[in-house]
PDB file of C-alpha atoms and ligand atoms in Angstrom:
ATOM      1  CA  UNK A  59     119.345  69.374 134.003  1.00  0.00           C
ATOM      2  CA  UNK A  60     122.728  68.659 133.764  1.00  0.00           C
ATOM      3  CA  UNK A  61     124.854  70.187 131.462  1.00  0.00           C
ATOM      4  CA  UNK A  62     124.904  69.034 127.931  1.00  0.00           C
ATOM      5  CA  UNK A  63     128.197  68.150 126.012  1.00  0.00           C
ATOM      6  CA  UNK A  64     128.632  69.148 122.622  1.00  0.00           C
ATOM      7  CA  UNK A  65     131.036  67.328 120.427  1.00  0.00           C
ATOM      8  CA  UNK A  66     131.415  66.535 116.797  1.00  0.00           C
ATOM      9  CA  UNK A  67     128.940  63.499 115.729  1.00  0.00           C
ATOM     10  CA  UNK A  68     129.932  60.057 115.021  1.00  0.00           C
ATOM     11  CA  UNK A  69     128.109  57.592 112.475  1.00  0.00           C
ATOM     12  CA  UNK A  70     126.494  56.067 115.568  1.00  0.00           C
ATOM     13  CA  UNK A  71     124.943  59.588 116.261  1.00  0.00           C
ATOM     14  CA  UNK A  72     123.092  59.572 113.040  1.00  0.00           C
ATOM     15  CA  UNK A  73     119.847  57.500 113.821  1.00  0.00           C
ATOM     16  CA  UNK A  74     118.983  60.179 116.878  1.00  0.00           C
ATOM     17  CA  UNK A  75     119.871  62.830 114.424  1.00  0.00           C
ATOM     18  CA  UNK A  76     117.597  61.431 111.825  1.00  0.00           C
ATOM     19  CA  UNK A  77     114.745  60.834 114.287  1.00  0.00           C
ATOM     20  CA  UNK A  78     114.972  64.739 115.713  1.00  0.00           C
ATOM     21  CA  UNK A  79     114.856  65.450 112.278  1.00  0.00           C
ATOM     22  CA  UNK A  80     112.061  63.432 110.890  1.00  0.00           C
ATOM     23  CA  UNK A  81     109.992  64.448 114.228  1.00  0.00           C
ATOM     24  CA  UNK A  82     109.333  67.824 112.010  1.00  0.00           C
ATOM     25  CA  UNK A  83     108.837  66.886 108.932  1.00  0.00           C
ATOM     26  CA  UNK A  84     105.181  66.336 109.422  1.00  0.00           C
ATOM     27  CA  UNK A  85     105.153  68.817 111.544  1.00  0.00           C
ATOM     28  CA  UNK A  86     106.326  71.678 110.859  1.00  0.00           C
ATOM     29  CA  UNK A  87     107.606  74.663 108.027  1.00  0.00           C
ATOM     30  CA  UNK A  88     110.960  74.506 110.175  1.00  0.00           C
ATOM     31  CA  UNK A  89     112.232  72.297 107.206  1.00  0.00           C
ATOM     32  CA  UNK A  90     110.162  71.950 103.566  1.00  0.00           C
ATOM     33  CA  UNK A  91     110.766  68.474 103.396  1.00  0.00           C
ATOM     34  CA  UNK A  92     107.569  66.381 102.898  1.00  0.00           C
ATOM     35  CA  UNK A  93     108.780  62.967 103.191  1.00  0.00           C
ATOM     36  CA  UNK A  94     111.129  61.466 106.081  1.00  0.00           C
ATOM     37  CA  UNK A  95     114.708  61.271 105.102  1.00  0.00           C
ATOM     38  CA  UNK A  96     115.910  57.799 105.292  1.00  0.00           C
ATOM     39  CA  UNK A  97     118.673  56.729 106.545  1.00  0.00           C
ATOM     40  CA  UNK A  98     120.502  55.830 103.550  1.00  0.00           C
ATOM     41  CA  UNK A  99     120.362  59.422 102.358  1.00  0.00           C
ATOM     42  CA  UNK A 100     120.884  60.540 106.162  1.00  0.00           C
ATOM     43  CA  UNK A 101     124.450  58.388 105.944  1.00  0.00           C
ATOM     44  CA  UNK A 102     124.986  60.043 102.668  1.00  0.00           C
ATOM     45  CA  UNK A 103     124.534  63.877 104.037  1.00  0.00           C
ATOM     46  CA  UNK A 104     127.131  62.505 106.470  1.00  0.00           C
ATOM     47  CA  UNK A 105     129.852  61.785 104.397  1.00  0.00           C
ATOM     48  CA  UNK A 106     129.815  64.827 102.505  1.00  0.00           C
ATOM     49  CA  UNK A 107     130.298  66.630 106.249  1.00  0.00           C
ATOM     50  CA  UNK A 108     134.103  66.787 107.112  1.00  0.00           C
ATOM     51  CA  UNK A 109     135.011  67.935 110.601  1.00  0.00           C
ATOM     52  CA  UNK A 110     136.822  70.749 108.865  1.00  0.00           C
ATOM     53  CA  UNK A 111     134.801  72.397 107.291  1.00  0.00           C
ATOM     54  CA  UNK A 112     131.520  71.133 107.393  1.00  0.00           C
ATOM     55  CA  UNK A 113     130.702  69.781 110.959  1.00  0.00           C
ATOM     56  CA  UNK A 114     127.997  67.884 112.176  1.00  0.00           C
ATOM     57  CA  UNK A 115     127.812  68.608 115.648  1.00  0.00           C
ATOM     58  CA  UNK A 116     125.701  67.208 118.414  1.00  0.00           C
ATOM     59  CA  UNK A 117     124.473  67.954 121.983  1.00  0.00           C
ATOM     60  CA  UNK A 118     124.837  64.951 124.412  1.00  0.00           C
ATOM     61  CA  UNK A 119     122.954  64.892 127.720  1.00  0.00           C
ATOM     62  CA  UNK A 120     123.193  61.908 129.924  1.00  0.00           C
ATOM     63  CA  UNK A 121     124.234  59.666 126.925  1.00  0.00           C
ATOM     64  CA  UNK A 122     121.161  60.610 124.468  1.00  0.00           C
ATOM     65  CA  UNK A 123     121.592  63.121 121.770  1.00  0.00           C
ATOM     66  CA  UNK A 124     119.454  66.272 122.355  1.00  0.00           C
ATOM     67  CA  UNK A 125     120.004  68.470 119.612  1.00  0.00           C
ATOM     68  CA  UNK A 126     122.591  68.737 116.555  1.00  0.00           C
ATOM     69  CA  UNK A 127     123.713  71.194 114.354  1.00  0.00           C
ATOM     70  CA  UNK A 128     125.881  71.012 110.620  1.00  0.00           C
ATOM     71  CA  UNK A 129     127.689  73.546 108.579  1.00  0.00           C
ATOM     72  CA  UNK A 130     126.966  72.783 104.966  1.00  0.00           C
ATOM     73  CA  UNK A 131     127.950  74.305 101.720  1.00  0.00           C
ATOM     74  CA  UNK A 132     125.280  77.027 100.991  1.00  0.00           C
ATOM     75  CA  UNK A 133     125.755  76.246  96.766  1.00  0.00           C
ATOM     76  CA  UNK A 134     127.628  73.913  95.094  1.00  0.00           C
ATOM     77  CA  UNK A 135     129.300  76.298  92.847  1.00  0.00           C
ATOM     78  CA  UNK A 136     132.939  76.510  93.329  1.00  0.00           C
ATOM     79  CA  UNK A 137     133.019  80.897  93.870  1.00  0.00           C
ATOM     80  CA  UNK A 138     130.548  80.093  96.663  1.00  0.00           C
ATOM     81  CA  UNK A 139     132.692  78.449  98.748  1.00  0.00           C
ATOM     82  CA  UNK A 140     133.927  81.560 101.332  1.00  0.00           C
ATOM     83  CA  UNK A 141     130.078  81.188 102.374  1.00  0.00           C
ATOM     84  CA  UNK A 142     128.512  78.618 104.470  1.00  0.00           C
ATOM     85  CA  UNK A 143     125.224  77.377 106.112  1.00  0.00           C
ATOM     86  CA  UNK A 144     123.921  76.834 109.271  1.00  0.00           C
ATOM     87  CA  UNK A 145     121.301  74.349 110.179  1.00  0.00           C
ATOM     88  CA  UNK A 146     120.189  73.400 113.949  1.00  0.00           C
ATOM     89  CA  UNK A 147     117.612  70.933 115.215  1.00  0.00           C
ATOM     90  CA  UNK A 148     116.744  70.485 118.915  1.00  0.00           C
ATOM     91  CA  UNK A 149     114.575  67.529 120.079  1.00  0.00           C
ATOM     92  CA  UNK A 150     111.311  68.716 120.475  1.00  0.00           C
ATOM     93  CA  UNK A 151     111.082  67.848 123.946  1.00  0.00           C
ATOM     94  CA  UNK A 152     114.114  70.344 125.222  1.00  0.00           C
ATOM     95  CA  UNK A 153     113.635  73.239 123.457  1.00  0.00           C
ATOM     96  CA  UNK A 154     113.768  77.200 125.079  1.00  0.00           C
ATOM     97  CA  UNK A 155     116.684  75.916 127.533  1.00  0.00           C
ATOM     98  CA  UNK A 156     119.226  77.684 125.799  1.00  0.00           C
ATOM     99  CA  UNK A 157     120.327  74.516 123.365  1.00  0.00           C
ATOM    100  CA  UNK A 158     120.272  76.177 120.023  1.00  0.00           C
ATOM    101  CA  UNK A 159     121.961  79.332 121.282  1.00  0.00           C
ATOM    102  CA  UNK A 160     124.595  76.843 122.390  1.00  0.00           C
ATOM    103  CA  UNK A 161     124.987  75.071 119.403  1.00  0.00           C
ATOM    104  CA  UNK A 162     124.695  77.771 116.942  1.00  0.00           C
ATOM    105  CA  UNK A 163     127.366  79.894 119.472  1.00  0.00           C
ATOM    106  CA  UNK A 164     129.757  76.620 118.502  1.00  0.00           C
ATOM    107  CA  UNK A 165     128.897  76.636 115.019  1.00  0.00           C
ATOM    108  CA  UNK A 166     129.530  80.222 114.354  1.00  0.00           C
ATOM    109  CA  UNK A 167     133.100  79.612 116.291  1.00  0.00           C
ATOM    110  CA  UNK A 168     134.027  76.583 113.894  1.00  0.00           C
ATOM    111  CA  UNK A 169     133.076  78.741 110.482  1.00  0.00           C
ATOM    112  CA  UNK A 170     135.659  81.549 111.852  1.00  0.00           C
ATOM    113  CA  UNK A 171     138.132  78.935 112.734  1.00  0.00           C
ATOM    114  CA  UNK A 172     137.501  77.666 109.324  1.00  0.00           C
ATOM    115  CA  UNK A 173     138.032  80.804 107.505  1.00  0.00           C
ATOM    116  CA  UNK A 174     134.615  81.273 106.330  1.00  0.00           C
ATOM    117  CA  UNK A 175     133.814  85.057 105.147  1.00  0.00           C
ATOM    118  CA  UNK A 176     130.139  84.671 105.708  1.00  0.00           C
ATOM    119  CA  UNK A 177     127.241  82.265 107.675  1.00  0.00           C
ATOM    120  CA  UNK A 178     123.761  82.090 106.230  1.00  0.00           C
ATOM    121  CA  UNK A 179     120.552  81.159 108.000  1.00  0.00           C
ATOM    122  CA  UNK A 180     117.548  80.384 105.931  1.00  0.00           C
ATOM    123  CA  UNK A 181     113.943  80.317 107.758  1.00  0.00           C
ATOM    124  CA  UNK A 182     110.340  80.324 106.658  1.00  0.00           C
ATOM    125  CA  UNK A 183     109.341  82.857 107.506  1.00  0.00           C
ATOM    126  CA  UNK A 184     106.532  81.675 109.882  1.00  0.00           C
ATOM    127  CA  UNK A 185     109.554  80.368 111.782  1.00  0.00           C
ATOM    128  CA  UNK A 186     109.251  82.847 115.060  1.00  0.00           C
ATOM    129  CA  UNK A 187     111.999  80.738 116.804  1.00  0.00           C
ATOM    130  CA  UNK A 188     114.363  80.332 114.611  1.00  0.00           C
ATOM    131  CA  UNK A 189     114.487  83.805 113.637  1.00  0.00           C
ATOM    132  CA  UNK A 190     114.540  85.066 116.904  1.00  0.00           C
ATOM    133  CA  UNK A 191     117.570  82.716 118.019  1.00  0.00           C
ATOM    134  CA  UNK A 192     119.433  84.414 114.827  1.00  0.00           C
ATOM    135  CA  UNK A 193     118.779  87.682 115.224  1.00  0.00           C
ATOM    136  CA  UNK A 194     119.585  87.763 118.913  1.00  0.00           C
ATOM    137  CA  UNK A 195     123.002  86.527 117.966  1.00  0.00           C
ATOM    138  CA  UNK A 196     123.325  88.968 115.264  1.00  0.00           C
ATOM    139  CA  UNK A 197     122.290  87.701 112.123  1.00  0.00           C
ATOM    140  CA  UNK A 198     120.614  90.341 109.835  1.00  0.00           C
ATOM    141  CA  UNK A 199     117.511  89.502 107.389  1.00  0.00           C
ATOM    142  CA  UNK A 200     119.161  90.180 104.300  1.00  0.00           C
ATOM    143  CA  UNK A 201     116.646  88.208 101.801  1.00  0.00           C
ATOM    144  CA  UNK A 202     112.804  87.979 101.895  1.00  0.00           C
ATOM    145  CA  UNK A 203     111.523  85.314  99.407  1.00  0.00           C
ATOM    146  CA  UNK A 204     107.893  85.848  98.271  1.00  0.00           C
ATOM    147  CA  UNK A 205     105.601  82.268  98.315  1.00  0.00           C
ATOM    148  CA  UNK A 206     108.843  80.017  97.215  1.00  0.00           C
ATOM    149  CA  UNK A 207     107.397  76.852  99.189  1.00  0.00           C
ATOM    150  CA  UNK A 208     104.193  75.079  99.583  1.00  0.00           C
ATOM    151  CA  UNK A 209     103.650  73.167 102.448  1.00  0.00           C
ATOM    152  CA  UNK A 210     100.428  71.830 104.463  1.00  0.00           C
ATOM    153  CA  UNK A 211      98.296  73.791 101.603  1.00  0.00           C
ATOM    154  CA  UNK A 212     100.177  76.932 102.582  1.00  0.00           C
ATOM    155  CA  UNK A 213     102.346  78.816 100.428  1.00  0.00           C
ATOM    156  CA  UNK A 214     105.490  80.049 102.364  1.00  0.00           C
ATOM    157  CA  UNK A 215     107.738  82.795 102.311  1.00  0.00           C
ATOM    158  CA  UNK A 216     111.208  82.400 103.277  1.00  0.00           C
ATOM    159  CA  UNK A 217     113.467  84.458 105.051  1.00  0.00           C
ATOM    160  CA  UNK A 218     117.563  84.476 104.456  1.00  0.00           C
ATOM    161  CA  UNK A 219     119.593  85.851 107.440  1.00  0.00           C
ATOM    162  CA  UNK A 220     123.467  86.268 107.330  1.00  0.00           C
ATOM    163  CA  UNK A 221     126.187  87.076 109.658  1.00  0.00           C
ATOM    164  CA  UNK A 222     129.353  88.362 108.265  1.00  0.00           C
ATOM    165  CA  UNK A 223     132.553  86.738 109.975  1.00  0.00           C
ATOM    166  CA  UNK A 224     134.992  88.946 108.298  1.00  0.00           C
ATOM    167  CA  UNK A 225     137.660  86.540 106.846  1.00  0.00           C
ATOM    168  CA  UNK A 226     139.929  88.131 104.244  1.00  0.00           C
ATOM    169  CA  UNK A 227     140.473  86.556 100.561  1.00  0.00           C
ATOM    170  CA  UNK A 228     142.888  83.628 100.478  1.00  0.00           C
TER     171      UNK A 228
HETATM  172  C1  COA B  48     114.933  77.274 116.531  1.00  0.00           C
HETATM  173  C2  COA B  48     115.460  76.356 117.553  1.00  0.00           C
HETATM  174  C3  COA B  48     116.634  75.825 117.085  1.00  0.00           C
HETATM  175  C4  COA B  48     115.710  77.594 118.887  1.00  0.00           C
HETATM  176  O1  COA B  48     116.368  76.488 119.630  1.00  0.00           O
HETATM  177  P1  COA B  48     116.310  76.566 121.341  1.00  0.00           P
HETATM  178  O2  COA B  48     116.851  75.581 121.913  1.00  0.00           O
HETATM  179  O3  COA B  48     114.781  76.230 121.417  1.00  0.00           O
HETATM  180  O4  COA B  48     116.212  78.150 121.706  1.00  0.00           O
HETATM  181  P2  COA B  48     117.068  78.639 122.906  1.00  0.00           P
HETATM  182  O5  COA B  48     116.384  78.251 124.073  1.00  0.00           O
HETATM  183  O6  COA B  48     118.367  78.529 122.436  1.00  0.00           O
HETATM  184  O7  COA B  48     116.356  80.077 122.861  1.00  0.00           O
HETATM  185  C5  COA B  48     117.821  81.526 121.909  1.00  0.00           C
HETATM  186  C6  COA B  48     117.050  82.138 121.974  1.00  0.00           C
HETATM  187  O8  COA B  48     116.299  82.005 120.655  1.00  0.00           O
HETATM  188  C7  COA B  48     114.498  83.137 120.755  1.00  0.00           C
HETATM  189  N1  COA B  48     113.649  81.886 120.531  1.00  0.00           N
HETATM  190  C8  COA B  48     113.952  80.215 120.900  1.00  0.00           C
HETATM  191  N2  COA B  48     112.617  80.041 120.983  1.00  0.00           N
HETATM  192  C9  COA B  48     111.647  80.812 120.959  1.00  0.00           C
HETATM  193  C10 COA B  48     110.233  81.291 120.690  1.00  0.00           C
HETATM  194  N3  COA B  48     109.817  79.814 120.705  1.00  0.00           N
HETATM  195  N4  COA B  48     109.987  81.911 120.079  1.00  0.00           N
HETATM  196  C11 COA B  48     110.185  83.361 120.566  1.00  0.00           C
HETATM  197  N5  COA B  48     111.687  83.469 120.270  1.00  0.00           N
HETATM  198  C12 COA B  48     112.628  82.476 120.547  1.00  0.00           C
HETATM  199  C13 COA B  48     114.736  83.800 121.511  1.00  0.00           C
HETATM  200  O9  COA B  48     115.443  84.947 121.441  1.00  0.00           O
HETATM  201  C14 COA B  48     115.947  83.094 122.792  1.00  0.00           C
HETATM  202  O10 COA B  48     116.265  83.778 123.823  1.00  0.00           O
HETATM  203  P3  COA B  48     115.816  83.942 125.062  1.00  0.00           P
HETATM  204  O11 COA B  48     115.282  82.155 125.470  1.00  0.00           O
HETATM  205  O12 COA B  48     116.852  84.477 125.975  1.00  0.00           O
HETATM  206  O13 COA B  48     114.256  85.081 124.892  1.00  0.00           O
HETATM  207  C15 COA B  48     114.438  75.602 118.134  1.00  0.00           C
HETATM  208  O14 COA B  48     113.350  75.571 118.615  1.00  0.00           O
HETATM  209  C16 COA B  48     114.112  74.535 117.168  1.00  0.00           C
HETATM  210  O15 COA B  48     115.052  73.126 117.068  1.00  0.00           O
HETATM  211  N6  COA B  48     113.163  74.002 116.132  1.00  0.00           N
HETATM  212  C17 COA B  48     113.015  73.212 115.311  1.00  0.00           C
HETATM  213  C18 COA B  48     113.814  72.815 113.785  1.00  0.00           C
HETATM  214  C19 COA B  48     114.233  74.682 113.377  1.00  0.00           C
HETATM  215  O16 COA B  48     113.649  75.616 113.628  1.00  0.00           O
HETATM  216  N7  COA B  48     115.447  75.111 113.340  1.00  0.00           N
HETATM  217  C20 COA B  48     116.174  76.358 112.825  1.00  0.00           C
HETATM  218  C21 COA B  48     116.223  75.833 111.202  1.00  0.00           C
HETATM  219  S1  COA B  48     117.999  75.295 110.735  1.00  0.00           S
END
């Protein structure tokens, strides 16, 4: 395939972003959401993301969005401000072509530039691809929460991974 281009997401990308995400909702434990994300909620989510600190990025190939990633607040309380959480969703037809690594590399760089001290990734413990991708990029497993989720009739463990970025307190 020709090379996908990464760029900041725009409002017009939200339907494609939502379609990529909603494919997984009824099929996968990669999201613990049980009902599809509405466009209204997706638009509200987008408004909470600002390009400088909490960007949404997309991978575009020949005019189509084939993956996206975001940096989001890890927790709302103000003292969590040095920490940020990464999410990545690749269109199901485009797995294992290096896109996840491309997007995560870009998000790590953006998190560093924004001055965050650490980057968190969460994954259901059965999500081998997500965990392997993060570990291959230096994230370390720092927490394993037992049976905190319930989807498809199965109790699910959650793993948190962390990449220290090293920014000093400001
Ligand atoms: C997890 C996900 C983002 C990986 O993206 P991807 O583009 O398929 O992954 P890449 O091709 O960039 O793979 C990078 C590395 O991740 C690991 N990896 C990716 N898929 C894997 C799989 N199915 N099994 C094991 N390791 C895997 C490998 O280490 C791989 O390196 P390698 O190909 O040199 O062996 C993608 O599978 C996806 O979108 N899944 C659904 C959503 C999700 O789980 N998101 C993460 C939670 S936010």
